[in-house]
Amino acid sequence: MTYSFIVPVYNRPDEVDELLQSLCTQTLKDFEVIVVEDGSKITCKDVCDKFANILDLHYYYKENSGPGQSRNYGVERAHGEYVIIIDSDAVAPEGFLQAIDDELQRQPSDAWGGPDAAHESFTNVQKAISYAMTSFFTTGGIRGGKKQLDKFYPRSFNLGIRREAYLALGGFSKTRFSKMSLYGEDIDFSIRIYKAGYSCRLFPEAWVWHKRRTDFHKFWRQIYNSGYARINLWRMYPEALKLVHLLPAVFTLGTFALILVALVGVLFNTQACLALTPLLLYTLLIFIDSAIRNRSLYVGFLSIPASFTQLIGYGIGFIESWWTNCVMKKNG
């Protein structure tokens, strides 16, 4: 057995069904699938039973402990030389595993990660959120792609590693990095991969369709916690904080400052409202770029609040964590 897919799941049977269907279409068949039910009240057992005679599928139910510990649970029971961590809200194109195998044959690597994209069937909001998370005009350049602003760190929705290396590293940490423990653990794991001396790189053709969040409120919570986690990661690993990670906080402070200047200007009948010009130009840039990429004016429009949510949500989480942990000297 060469590959083991590890899929942690919590109350998402419909997503698991779609993921397993996509794994059935893989052109390379040398793999097993391990689904770890993380204490779900709505289980995917019936869904997994549908694929029992099609895939080499193993289903486990355990008490809730979060996705990181569920991945560890699955890897401990895996048989593949490599384990592929994939989220239940991802869908793999038919050439996904073949692309991984081709990259490993071309240049062996201990660990890797792949990018993500939005599928045609995604909702307009999901496409807009996907744009915000992958665009060079937000901070998508540091999350995976051919052009990056920082060293590539695999994310847990699409991450592969030698099973021996995973076990040697102890898998995902139990440490809480944000107000919600699941945020920051994949960056922690990626940092430990590099610090242990393992090779790690981007496999640009090993991409998945990633649904991410389904509305802006859930997206805000996700991105806020990611920003909050960055400071805690920096306290453990100084290399975890780079100049690019400050950009959302700078954007957030700059946006509020420009709006304040404009409001004050209106009160005094000045032309200070022109201070909003940079924000208007940025908004226009996002709209045009997303509309072209998604071939939809509506998705282009939705990408404006998605991009501001991505930058400001991360920025506020980052600033609050810095204030709480570094200024007030509280652990949070």
XYZ file of C-alpha atoms in Angstrom:
332
model
C 0.000 0.000 0.000
C 1.510 3.296 -1.103
C -1.058 5.911 -0.059
C -3.523 6.304 2.796
C -6.149 9.051 2.705
C -7.002 10.307 6.203
C -10.381 12.052 6.454
C -11.520 13.515 9.806
C -15.230 14.352 9.816
C -17.687 16.004 12.164
C -21.412 16.085 11.298
C -20.832 16.261 7.531
C -22.134 13.071 5.869
C -23.096 14.843 2.621
C -19.571 16.200 2.177
C -18.038 12.793 2.862
C -20.292 11.279 0.208
C -19.038 13.749 -2.388
C -15.393 13.262 -1.374
C -15.624 9.464 -1.524
C -17.294 9.644 -4.919
C -14.330 11.677 -6.172
C -11.857 9.129 -4.765
C -13.660 6.380 -6.700
C -12.707 8.149 -9.944
C -8.960 8.319 -9.238
C -6.900 7.001 -12.126
C -4.299 5.651 -9.673
C -5.832 2.971 -7.441
C -3.035 2.146 -4.986
C -4.614 3.652 -1.878
C -6.826 3.099 1.138
C -9.240 5.537 2.778
C -9.527 5.979 6.534
C -12.537 7.988 7.713
C -12.419 9.073 11.359
C -15.773 10.171 12.784
C -14.912 12.726 15.476
C -17.833 12.208 17.849
C -20.446 13.315 15.303
C -24.132 13.317 16.220
C -24.944 12.988 12.508
C -22.598 10.221 11.406
C -21.442 9.234 7.928
C -21.455 5.489 8.673
C -24.231 4.796 6.156
C -22.391 6.858 3.543
C -19.190 4.883 4.090
C -21.077 1.595 3.870
C -22.151 2.557 0.337
C -18.501 2.598 -0.757
C -17.311 -0.432 1.209
C -17.200 -2.653 -1.879
C -15.735 0.028 -4.131
C -12.924 1.501 -2.049
C -10.473 0.003 0.444
C -12.326 1.935 3.122
C -11.965 1.815 6.908
C -14.427 3.674 9.133
C -13.746 4.533 12.782
C -15.883 6.323 15.352
C -14.263 8.018 18.354
C -15.099 10.604 20.989
C -14.794 14.225 19.915
C -11.264 15.609 20.223
C -10.931 17.936 17.226
C -9.618 17.370 13.699
C -5.919 17.271 14.604
C -6.217 14.413 17.068
C -8.624 12.630 14.705
C -5.972 12.776 11.990
C -3.449 11.310 14.421
C -5.917 8.533 15.243
C -6.307 7.739 11.545
C -2.579 7.777 10.761
C -1.899 5.340 13.608
C -4.201 2.881 11.821
C -2.940 3.560 8.290
C -0.861 1.138 6.229
C 0.398 3.371 3.415
C 3.952 4.557 2.967
C 2.518 8.057 2.571
C -0.515 9.551 4.301
C -2.617 12.199 2.586
C -4.551 14.444 4.950
C -7.661 15.783 3.247
C -10.659 17.606 4.713
C -14.184 16.311 4.295
C -15.187 19.517 2.471
C -12.671 18.870 -0.328
C -13.252 17.064 -3.622
C -10.375 15.473 -5.553
C -10.254 15.636 -9.375
C -9.622 12.291 -11.044
C -5.936 13.007 -11.649
C -5.208 14.170 -8.090
C -3.381 11.079 -6.814
C -1.611 10.558 -10.139
C -0.270 14.127 -9.924
C 1.141 13.368 -6.470
C 2.722 10.143 -7.666
C 4.240 11.893 -10.701
C 5.794 14.587 -8.496
C 7.279 12.012 -6.107
C 8.733 10.063 -9.024
C 10.209 13.235 -10.502
C 11.650 14.532 -7.226
C 11.134 12.633 -3.953
C 9.900 14.664 -0.986
C 9.121 13.804 2.618
C 6.103 16.094 2.712
C 4.068 18.267 0.392
C 0.915 20.281 -0.010
C -1.290 21.297 -2.878
C -3.416 24.312 -3.808
C -7.180 24.542 -4.015
C -9.774 25.880 -6.418
C -13.517 26.507 -6.657
C -15.676 24.033 -8.565
C -18.330 25.165 -11.040
C -21.006 23.691 -8.762
C -19.998 25.819 -5.765
C -22.349 28.575 -4.646
C -21.500 32.136 -5.619
C -20.555 32.886 -2.005
C -18.206 29.883 -1.894
C -16.576 31.023 -5.140
C -16.121 34.524 -3.727
C -14.592 33.148 -0.517
C -12.327 30.882 -2.557
C -11.179 33.932 -4.521
C -10.442 35.847 -1.314
C -8.373 32.943 0.028
C -6.346 32.356 -3.131
C -5.965 35.748 -4.802
C -2.615 37.514 -4.967
C -4.502 40.748 -4.208
C -5.454 39.528 -0.735
C -2.911 37.270 0.963
C -3.494 34.205 -1.188
C 0.087 34.314 -2.377
C 1.321 32.937 0.946
C -1.121 30.008 1.000
C -0.037 28.025 -1.987
C 0.505 28.648 -5.644
C 3.264 28.980 -8.178
C 4.112 32.488 -7.028
C 4.486 32.925 -3.292
C 5.386 35.711 -0.893
C 6.724 33.280 1.704
C 8.024 29.732 2.149
C 5.303 27.214 1.346
C 3.565 25.727 4.368
C 1.111 22.901 3.584
C -2.409 23.282 4.948
C -4.389 20.443 6.446
C -7.084 20.391 3.764
C -4.499 19.003 1.291
C -1.301 17.746 2.910
C 0.820 14.658 2.308
C 3.744 13.214 4.256
C 5.648 9.976 4.739
C 3.901 8.024 7.453
C 7.203 7.415 9.273
C 7.900 11.168 9.334
C 4.383 11.906 10.599
C 4.754 9.469 13.482
C 8.280 10.696 14.279
C 6.927 14.248 14.579
C 4.103 13.103 16.843
C 1.459 14.252 14.412
C -0.713 17.277 15.065
C -0.195 19.057 18.385
C -2.729 19.246 21.208
C -1.676 22.846 21.852
C -4.420 25.467 21.531
C -3.281 28.318 19.253
C -6.499 30.339 18.998
C -9.864 30.700 20.716
C -10.894 27.665 18.684
C -8.247 24.963 18.922
C -8.429 23.793 15.301
C -6.842 26.980 13.952
C -3.063 27.189 13.682
C -2.365 23.487 14.191
C -1.553 22.904 10.520
C 0.990 25.752 10.504
C 2.518 24.347 13.692
C 2.818 20.944 12.017
C 4.335 22.439 8.856
C 6.902 24.378 10.874
C 7.900 21.213 12.739
C 8.336 19.417 9.405
C 10.933 22.000 8.331
C 12.616 22.204 11.756
C 13.083 18.429 11.784
C 14.958 18.658 8.492
C 12.373 16.954 6.293
C 11.998 18.061 2.700
C 8.710 19.776 1.898
C 7.406 21.544 -1.197
C 4.376 22.551 -3.202
C 2.900 20.085 -5.698
C 1.179 22.634 -7.970
C -0.794 20.085 -9.996
C -2.076 18.196 -6.930
C -4.984 20.537 -6.298
C -8.434 19.936 -4.859
C -11.769 21.682 -5.005
C -12.241 23.131 -1.528
C -15.674 24.318 -0.402
C -14.396 26.297 2.596
C -17.157 28.219 4.451
C -20.698 28.626 3.144
C -21.440 32.150 4.404
C -19.569 35.298 5.399
C -20.285 34.931 9.120
C -18.625 31.506 9.286
C -15.820 32.808 7.078
C -15.240 35.716 9.461
C -14.938 33.351 12.428
C -12.480 31.162 10.525
C -10.227 33.970 9.371
C -10.382 35.838 12.709
C -9.165 32.720 14.529
C -6.399 32.242 11.956
C -5.148 35.764 12.655
C -5.407 35.199 16.392
C -3.414 31.979 16.128
C -0.514 33.633 14.278
C 0.711 35.499 17.379
C 0.646 32.335 19.495
C 2.553 30.507 16.778
C 5.117 33.342 16.712
C 5.604 33.049 20.481
C 6.538 29.388 19.992
C 8.366 29.760 16.678
C 9.906 33.166 15.874
C 10.162 32.116 12.216
C 6.356 31.804 12.063
C 5.960 35.571 11.757
C 7.101 37.233 8.546
C 6.498 40.676 7.098
C 3.701 39.341 4.888
C 1.745 38.270 7.973
C 1.576 41.902 9.080
C -0.153 43.009 5.884
C -3.745 42.254 7.003
C -3.203 44.186 10.248
C -1.711 47.125 8.327
C -4.604 46.976 5.859
C -7.112 46.920 8.738
C -5.605 49.907 10.539
C -5.218 51.787 7.263
C -8.833 51.135 6.277
C -10.191 52.396 9.597
C -7.901 55.437 9.440
C -9.040 56.367 5.927
C -12.701 55.992 6.887
C -12.179 58.150 9.989
C -10.431 60.860 7.970
C -13.253 60.820 5.434
C -15.944 61.113 8.134
C -14.158 63.995 9.821
C -13.796 65.688 6.451
C -17.516 65.440 5.774
C -18.273 67.086 9.128
C -16.081 70.045 8.258
C -17.177 70.244 4.598
C -13.713 69.505 3.268
C -12.569 67.215 0.482
C -11.146 64.729 2.955
C -13.564 62.138 1.602
C -11.011 61.761 -1.188
C -9.097 59.738 1.397
C -11.356 56.844 0.420
C -9.911 56.810 -3.110
C -7.355 54.018 -2.358
C -10.121 51.820 -0.947
C -12.358 52.486 -3.937
C -9.540 51.639 -6.341
C -8.793 48.441 -4.416
C -12.473 47.522 -4.482
C -12.565 48.058 -8.254
C -9.426 45.922 -8.684
C -10.956 43.046 -6.705
C -14.221 43.267 -8.640
C -12.573 43.246 -12.069
C -10.047 40.500 -11.284
C -12.594 38.176 -9.673
C -15.237 38.782 -12.336
C -12.726 37.824 -15.029
C -11.408 34.778 -13.158
C -14.883 33.493 -12.302
C -16.557 34.723 -15.487
C -19.296 36.256 -13.349
C -20.074 39.863 -12.455
C -22.046 38.683 -9.427
C -19.148 36.633 -8.049
C -16.934 39.645 -8.729
C -19.281 41.756 -6.613
C -19.391 39.181 -3.788
C -15.609 38.977 -3.832
C -15.464 42.547 -2.512
C -16.975 41.764 0.931
C -15.193 38.395 0.899
C -11.797 40.052 0.400
C -12.419 42.732 3.030
C -13.608 40.003 5.428
C -10.471 37.979 4.724
C -8.095 40.879 5.378
C -9.903 42.695 8.187
C -11.010 39.515 9.987
C -7.423 38.241 10.030
C -6.133 41.698 10.945
C -8.470 42.135 13.911
C -7.710 38.632 15.212
C -3.977 39.325 14.842
C -4.167 42.713 16.617
C -6.358 41.393 19.445
C -4.035 38.437 20.024
C -0.992 40.738 20.016
C -2.653 43.061 22.539
C -3.806 40.207 24.796
C -0.645 38.107 24.709
C 2.161 40.601 24.155
C 0.938 43.864 25.713
C -1.348 42.671 28.510
C 0.822 39.539 29.050
C -2.193 37.249 29.253
C -2.256 33.771 27.796
C -5.177 33.475 25.435
